[in-house]
Short mmCIF file of N, CA and C in Angstrom, two decimals:
data_model
loop_
_atom_site.label_atom_id
_atom_site.label_comp_id
_atom_site.label_asym_id
_atom_site.label_seq_id
_atom_site.Cartn_x
_atom_site.Cartn_y
_atom_site.Cartn_z
N MET L 1 42.54 -20.51 -5.37
CA MET L 1 41.42 -19.79 -5.81
C MET L 1 41.05 -18.70 -4.78
N SER L 2 41.16 -17.47 -5.14
CA SER L 2 40.79 -16.42 -4.08
C SER L 2 39.47 -15.91 -4.01
N GLU L 3 38.91 -15.70 -2.99
CA GLU L 3 37.47 -15.31 -2.90
C GLU L 3 37.56 -13.78 -2.72
N THR L 4 36.62 -13.08 -3.35
CA THR L 4 36.56 -11.63 -3.19
C THR L 4 35.56 -11.29 -2.12
N PRO L 5 35.77 -10.47 -1.29
CA PRO L 5 34.76 -10.20 -0.17
C PRO L 5 33.61 -9.45 -0.87
N PRO L 6 32.29 -9.65 -0.26
CA PRO L 6 31.31 -9.09 -0.90
C PRO L 6 31.38 -7.50 -0.69
N GLU L 7 30.81 -6.88 -1.69
CA GLU L 7 30.84 -5.39 -1.76
C GLU L 7 29.92 -4.86 -0.66
N THR L 8 30.44 -3.89 0.07
CA THR L 8 29.43 -3.18 1.00
C THR L 8 28.81 -2.10 0.39
N PRO L 9 27.50 -1.76 0.69
CA PRO L 9 26.85 -0.79 0.02
C PRO L 9 27.44 0.66 0.56
N ASP L 10 27.33 1.65 -0.38
CA ASP L 10 27.86 2.90 -0.13
C ASP L 10 26.64 3.71 0.51
N PHE L 11 26.57 3.60 1.83
CA PHE L 11 25.48 4.26 2.59
C PHE L 11 25.45 5.77 2.38
N ASP L 12 26.64 6.42 2.25
CA ASP L 12 26.66 7.99 2.01
C ASP L 12 25.96 8.17 0.76
N ALA L 13 26.30 7.41 -0.40
CA ALA L 13 25.76 7.64 -1.69
C ALA L 13 24.28 7.54 -1.62
N MET L 14 23.76 6.40 -0.92
CA MET L 14 22.40 6.04 -0.68
C MET L 14 21.64 7.27 -0.04
N THR L 15 22.36 7.85 1.01
CA THR L 15 21.66 8.81 1.79
C THR L 15 21.46 10.11 0.87
N ARG L 16 22.47 10.26 0.05
CA ARG L 16 22.54 11.44 -0.76
C ARG L 16 21.46 11.37 -1.86
N ASP L 17 21.22 10.01 -2.34
CA ASP L 17 20.19 9.88 -3.33
C ASP L 17 18.81 9.99 -2.78
N ILE L 18 18.54 9.50 -1.61
CA ILE L 18 17.21 9.65 -0.99
C ILE L 18 16.91 11.17 -0.58
N ALA L 19 18.03 11.81 -0.36
CA ALA L 19 17.76 13.24 -0.09
C ALA L 19 17.33 14.06 -1.23
N GLU L 20 17.58 13.52 -2.41
CA GLU L 20 17.29 14.18 -3.59
C GLU L 20 15.78 13.92 -4.11
N VAL L 21 15.20 12.98 -3.53
CA VAL L 21 13.86 12.56 -3.98
C VAL L 21 12.84 13.48 -3.23
N PRO L 22 11.95 14.04 -3.95
CA PRO L 22 10.82 14.92 -3.59
C PRO L 22 9.99 14.02 -2.70
N ALA L 23 9.42 14.62 -1.59
CA ALA L 23 8.57 13.97 -0.74
C ALA L 23 7.24 13.32 -1.41
N VAL L 24 6.73 14.08 -2.33
CA VAL L 24 5.58 13.54 -3.08
C VAL L 24 6.00 12.13 -3.67
N GLU L 25 7.13 12.14 -4.31
CA GLU L 25 7.65 10.72 -4.88
C GLU L 25 7.70 9.77 -3.86
N VAL L 26 8.20 10.00 -2.54
CA VAL L 26 8.37 8.94 -1.60
C VAL L 26 6.91 8.58 -1.21
N ILE L 27 6.06 9.40 -1.00
CA ILE L 27 4.79 9.08 -0.52
C ILE L 27 4.13 8.25 -1.45
N VAL L 28 4.04 8.58 -2.83
CA VAL L 28 3.45 7.81 -3.92
C VAL L 28 4.01 6.43 -3.95
N THR L 29 5.28 6.42 -3.94
CA THR L 29 6.04 5.08 -4.01
C THR L 29 5.61 4.03 -2.79
N VAL L 30 5.58 4.73 -1.61
CA VAL L 30 5.02 3.90 -0.43
C VAL L 30 3.66 3.44 -0.66
N ALA L 31 2.82 4.32 -1.14
CA ALA L 31 1.42 4.06 -1.35
C ALA L 31 1.31 2.88 -2.40
N VAL L 32 2.05 3.02 -3.44
CA VAL L 32 1.87 1.98 -4.49
C VAL L 32 2.45 0.54 -3.95
N ASN L 33 3.43 0.64 -3.07
CA ASN L 33 3.98 -0.58 -2.47
C ASN L 33 2.92 -1.23 -1.61
N LEU L 34 2.25 -0.37 -0.90
CA LEU L 34 1.10 -0.85 0.03
C LEU L 34 -0.05 -1.44 -0.91
N MET L 35 -0.32 -0.87 -1.96
CA MET L 35 -1.34 -1.31 -2.80
C MET L 35 -1.03 -2.61 -3.40
N SER L 36 0.23 -2.76 -3.86
CA SER L 36 0.77 -4.05 -4.48
C SER L 36 0.59 -5.20 -3.52
N ALA L 37 1.13 -4.84 -2.26
CA ALA L 37 1.14 -5.86 -1.25
C ALA L 37 -0.25 -6.32 -0.92
N ALA L 38 -1.08 -5.36 -0.77
CA ALA L 38 -2.56 -5.54 -0.48
C ALA L 38 -3.12 -6.49 -1.46
N ALA L 39 -2.97 -6.23 -2.72
CA ALA L 39 -3.45 -6.95 -3.86
C ALA L 39 -3.02 -8.47 -3.77
N VAL L 40 -1.76 -8.57 -3.56
CA VAL L 40 -1.23 -10.01 -3.44
C VAL L 40 -1.94 -10.69 -2.17
N LYS L 41 -2.12 -9.98 -1.09
CA LYS L 41 -2.77 -10.68 0.12
C LYS L 41 -4.18 -10.83 -0.01
N LEU L 42 -4.88 -10.10 -1.04
CA LEU L 42 -6.24 -10.34 -1.42
C LEU L 42 -6.54 -11.32 -2.41
N GLY L 43 -5.34 -11.90 -2.97
CA GLY L 43 -5.41 -12.96 -3.97
C GLY L 43 -5.73 -12.47 -5.30
N LEU L 44 -5.37 -11.24 -5.64
CA LEU L 44 -5.74 -10.62 -6.87
C LEU L 44 -4.61 -10.82 -7.94
N THR L 45 -3.54 -11.48 -7.69
CA THR L 45 -2.43 -11.73 -8.57
C THR L 45 -2.57 -12.82 -9.38
N GLU L 46 -1.76 -13.21 -10.40
CA GLU L 46 -1.73 -14.44 -11.15
C GLU L 46 -1.70 -15.66 -10.24
N GLU L 47 -0.93 -15.59 -9.16
CA GLU L 47 -0.89 -16.74 -8.29
C GLU L 47 -2.31 -16.97 -7.56
N GLY L 48 -3.28 -15.97 -7.58
CA GLY L 48 -4.52 -16.23 -7.02
C GLY L 48 -4.43 -16.40 -5.41
N ASP L 49 -5.03 -17.37 -4.99
CA ASP L 49 -5.16 -17.70 -3.54
C ASP L 49 -3.93 -18.19 -2.75
N THR L 50 -2.73 -18.32 -3.62
CA THR L 50 -1.55 -18.90 -3.00
C THR L 50 -1.19 -18.08 -1.88
N HIS L 51 -1.17 -16.77 -2.02
CA HIS L 51 -0.68 -15.86 -0.90
C HIS L 51 -1.86 -15.21 -0.14
N LYS L 52 -2.98 -15.49 -0.37
CA LYS L 52 -4.16 -14.80 0.12
C LYS L 52 -4.10 -14.97 1.72
N ASP L 53 -4.38 -13.79 2.30
CA ASP L 53 -4.32 -13.64 3.86
C ASP L 53 -5.21 -12.41 4.14
N LEU L 54 -6.37 -12.58 4.38
CA LEU L 54 -7.27 -11.45 4.56
C LEU L 54 -6.97 -10.59 5.87
N ASP L 55 -6.32 -11.20 6.80
CA ASP L 55 -5.90 -10.46 7.98
C ASP L 55 -4.74 -9.50 7.66
N GLU L 56 -3.87 -10.07 6.91
CA GLU L 56 -2.65 -9.19 6.42
C GLU L 56 -3.15 -8.04 5.38
N ALA L 57 -4.07 -8.48 4.54
CA ALA L 57 -4.65 -7.53 3.55
C ALA L 57 -5.40 -6.39 4.30
N ARG L 58 -6.05 -6.60 5.35
CA ARG L 58 -6.86 -5.60 6.06
C ARG L 58 -5.86 -4.51 6.68
N LYS L 59 -4.69 -5.04 7.21
CA LYS L 59 -3.67 -4.19 7.76
C LYS L 59 -3.11 -3.29 6.81
N LEU L 60 -2.77 -3.90 5.56
CA LEU L 60 -2.15 -3.07 4.42
C LEU L 60 -3.13 -1.97 3.94
N VAL L 61 -4.37 -2.39 3.71
CA VAL L 61 -5.36 -1.48 3.22
C VAL L 61 -5.64 -0.41 4.14
N HIS L 62 -5.68 -0.60 5.53
CA HIS L 62 -5.87 0.29 6.48
C HIS L 62 -4.78 1.37 6.50
N ALA L 63 -3.55 0.69 6.46
CA ALA L 63 -2.30 1.55 6.30
C ALA L 63 -2.34 2.54 5.13
N LEU L 64 -2.72 1.99 4.01
CA LEU L 64 -2.84 2.78 2.80
C LEU L 64 -3.81 3.91 3.05
N ALA L 65 -5.00 3.65 3.54
CA ALA L 65 -6.03 4.58 3.77
C ALA L 65 -5.50 5.83 4.65
N GLY L 66 -4.83 5.34 5.75
CA GLY L 66 -4.37 6.19 6.68
C GLY L 66 -3.20 7.18 5.96
N LEU L 67 -2.39 6.58 5.18
CA LEU L 67 -1.41 7.38 4.55
C LEU L 67 -2.03 8.44 3.64
N LEU L 68 -3.02 7.92 2.83
CA LEU L 68 -3.61 8.83 1.85
C LEU L 68 -4.37 9.90 2.54
N ASP L 69 -5.06 9.58 3.61
CA ASP L 69 -5.84 10.60 4.52
C ASP L 69 -4.73 11.69 4.98
N ALA L 70 -3.80 11.22 5.47
CA ALA L 70 -2.79 12.14 6.03
C ALA L 70 -2.04 13.00 5.06
N SER L 71 -1.82 12.54 3.88
CA SER L 71 -0.96 13.15 2.87
C SER L 71 -1.83 13.80 1.81
N ALA L 72 -3.15 13.68 1.87
CA ALA L 72 -3.98 14.31 0.66
C ALA L 72 -3.68 15.65 0.24
N THR L 73 -3.54 16.53 1.37
CA THR L 73 -3.34 17.99 0.99
C THR L 73 -2.00 18.23 0.65
N GLU L 74 -1.07 17.27 0.74
CA GLU L 74 0.43 17.36 0.42
C GLU L 74 0.74 16.98 -1.03
N ILE L 75 0.02 15.93 -1.54
CA ILE L 75 0.46 15.45 -2.83
C ILE L 75 -0.32 15.87 -4.00
N SER L 76 -1.22 16.64 -3.93
CA SER L 76 -2.07 17.20 -4.99
C SER L 76 -3.11 16.20 -5.55
N SER L 77 -4.18 16.73 -6.05
CA SER L 77 -5.25 15.72 -6.63
C SER L 77 -4.63 14.88 -7.77
N PHE L 78 -3.70 15.49 -8.53
CA PHE L 78 -3.03 14.79 -9.70
C PHE L 78 -2.50 13.42 -9.25
N HIS L 79 -1.91 13.44 -8.02
CA HIS L 79 -1.37 12.13 -7.38
C HIS L 79 -2.44 11.37 -6.63
N ALA L 80 -3.13 12.15 -5.67
CA ALA L 80 -4.02 11.54 -4.93
C ALA L 80 -5.21 10.75 -5.56
N ALA L 81 -5.83 11.37 -6.61
CA ALA L 81 -7.06 10.75 -7.22
C ALA L 81 -6.75 9.28 -7.70
N PRO L 82 -5.81 8.96 -8.36
CA PRO L 82 -5.72 7.53 -8.81
C PRO L 82 -5.40 6.61 -7.55
N LEU L 83 -4.78 7.22 -6.69
CA LEU L 83 -4.35 6.32 -5.46
C LEU L 83 -5.65 6.13 -4.64
N ARG L 84 -6.61 7.20 -4.59
CA ARG L 84 -7.88 6.83 -3.82
C ARG L 84 -8.68 5.90 -4.68
N ASP L 85 -8.60 6.04 -6.05
CA ASP L 85 -9.38 5.05 -6.77
C ASP L 85 -8.90 3.54 -6.55
N GLY L 86 -7.48 3.37 -6.49
CA GLY L 86 -6.91 2.17 -6.10
C GLY L 86 -7.32 1.65 -4.78
N LEU L 87 -7.32 2.52 -3.87
CA LEU L 87 -7.72 2.23 -2.45
C LEU L 87 -9.14 1.66 -2.51
N LYS L 88 -10.08 2.36 -3.06
CA LYS L 88 -11.49 1.93 -3.21
C LYS L 88 -11.60 0.62 -3.86
N SER L 89 -10.90 0.30 -4.90
CA SER L 89 -10.85 -0.95 -5.57
C SER L 89 -10.37 -2.17 -4.55
N LEU L 90 -9.33 -1.82 -3.90
CA LEU L 90 -8.93 -2.79 -2.80
C LEU L 90 -9.95 -2.94 -1.70
N GLN L 91 -10.53 -1.91 -1.29
CA GLN L 91 -11.62 -1.98 -0.20
C GLN L 91 -12.80 -2.83 -0.67
N LEU L 92 -13.29 -2.65 -1.97
CA LEU L 92 -14.25 -3.40 -2.63
C LEU L 92 -13.88 -4.89 -2.70
N ALA L 93 -12.66 -5.20 -3.10
CA ALA L 93 -12.10 -6.52 -3.37
C ALA L 93 -12.19 -7.20 -1.90
N PHE L 94 -11.74 -6.40 -0.76
CA PHE L 94 -11.77 -7.06 0.54
C PHE L 94 -13.17 -7.54 0.93
N ARG L 95 -14.04 -6.63 0.66
CA ARG L 95 -15.43 -6.79 1.03
C ARG L 95 -15.98 -8.07 0.33
N GLU L 96 -15.66 -8.20 -0.91
CA GLU L 96 -16.17 -9.37 -1.75
C GLU L 96 -15.42 -10.64 -1.25
N ALA L 97 -14.10 -10.51 -0.92
CA ALA L 97 -13.45 -11.87 -0.39
C ALA L 97 -13.75 -12.18 0.93
N SER L 98 -14.31 -11.29 1.77
CA SER L 98 -14.65 -11.64 3.25
C SER L 98 -15.91 -12.58 3.24
N LEU L 99 -15.75 -13.75 4.09
CA LEU L 99 -16.78 -14.55 4.16
C LEU L 99 -17.83 -13.91 5.18
N VAL L 100 -17.35 -13.13 6.17
CA VAL L 100 -18.23 -12.47 7.09
C VAL L 100 -17.96 -11.07 6.91
N PRO L 101 -18.89 -10.42 6.11
CA PRO L 101 -18.58 -8.88 5.83
C PRO L 101 -18.64 -8.01 6.99
N ASP L 102 -17.86 -7.00 7.01
CA ASP L 102 -17.79 -5.92 7.97
C ASP L 102 -19.06 -5.03 7.80
N GLU L 103 -19.43 -4.48 8.91
CA GLU L 103 -20.46 -3.51 8.83
C GLU L 103 -20.08 -2.38 8.02
N PRO L 104 -20.96 -1.61 7.37
CA PRO L 104 -20.67 -0.38 6.58
C PRO L 104 -19.82 0.64 7.52
N GLY L 105 -18.77 0.91 7.08
CA GLY L 105 -17.84 1.88 7.84
C GLY L 105 -16.81 1.27 8.77
N GLN L 106 -16.86 -0.10 8.76
CA GLN L 106 -15.97 -0.91 9.70
C GLN L 106 -14.96 -1.72 8.93
N GLY L 107 -14.98 -1.67 7.56
CA GLY L 107 -14.06 -2.32 6.76
C GLY L 107 -12.64 -1.60 6.86
N PRO L 108 -11.66 -2.30 6.29
CA PRO L 108 -10.28 -1.80 6.29
C PRO L 108 -10.25 -0.36 5.69
N GLY L 109 -9.76 0.56 6.51
CA GLY L 109 -9.55 1.90 5.88
C GLY L 109 -10.78 2.87 5.89
N GLU L 110 -11.96 2.20 6.21
CA GLU L 110 -13.23 3.04 6.12
C GLU L 110 -13.32 4.02 7.25
N LYS L 111 -12.42 3.86 8.27
CA LYS L 111 -12.36 4.88 9.35
C LYS L 111 -11.90 6.15 8.58
N TYR L 112 -11.05 6.08 7.62
CA TYR L 112 -10.53 7.32 6.90
C TYR L 112 -11.37 7.73 5.69
N THR L 113 -12.07 6.74 5.07
CA THR L 113 -12.62 7.02 3.64
C THR L 113 -14.09 6.99 3.86
N GLY L 114 -14.69 6.57 4.96
CA GLY L 114 -16.16 6.48 5.12
C GLY L 114 -16.51 5.18 4.53
N PRO L 115 -17.70 4.68 4.68
CA PRO L 115 -18.23 3.35 4.14
C PRO L 115 -17.99 3.19 2.56
N VAL L 116 -17.68 2.07 2.34
CA VAL L 116 -17.46 1.74 0.85
C VAL L 116 -18.58 0.63 0.52
N TYR L 117 -19.31 1.04 -0.48
CA TYR L 117 -20.36 -0.01 -0.89
C TYR L 117 -20.09 -0.54 -2.33
N GLY L 118 -20.38 -1.75 -2.56
CA GLY L 118 -20.15 -2.45 -3.90
C GLY L 118 -21.07 -2.21 -4.86
#
């Protein structure tokens, strides 16, 4: 019985593929991935508290806010508005999940968005 070696990825093709993706699409994709990961760490998925980790959620929400702040003028309001809405929802969920609430303006990402109130 002969074993076939595992296929190696075609890195040249992968590089060409990413080169064809518009920057806006890359930014939005990264933002959505950060949102999804933050939702998991906030316990907002079907598994609930199984993967809940507020320290990790704080980092993800903060990174998302920084990305949106830095790219707001580059991605147009068509893309930015729903991402900002999602960010605010995550910030509110974080505030609700925290046993010791942050001071207004000190929550994750509020450095970029300003205080978020429930």
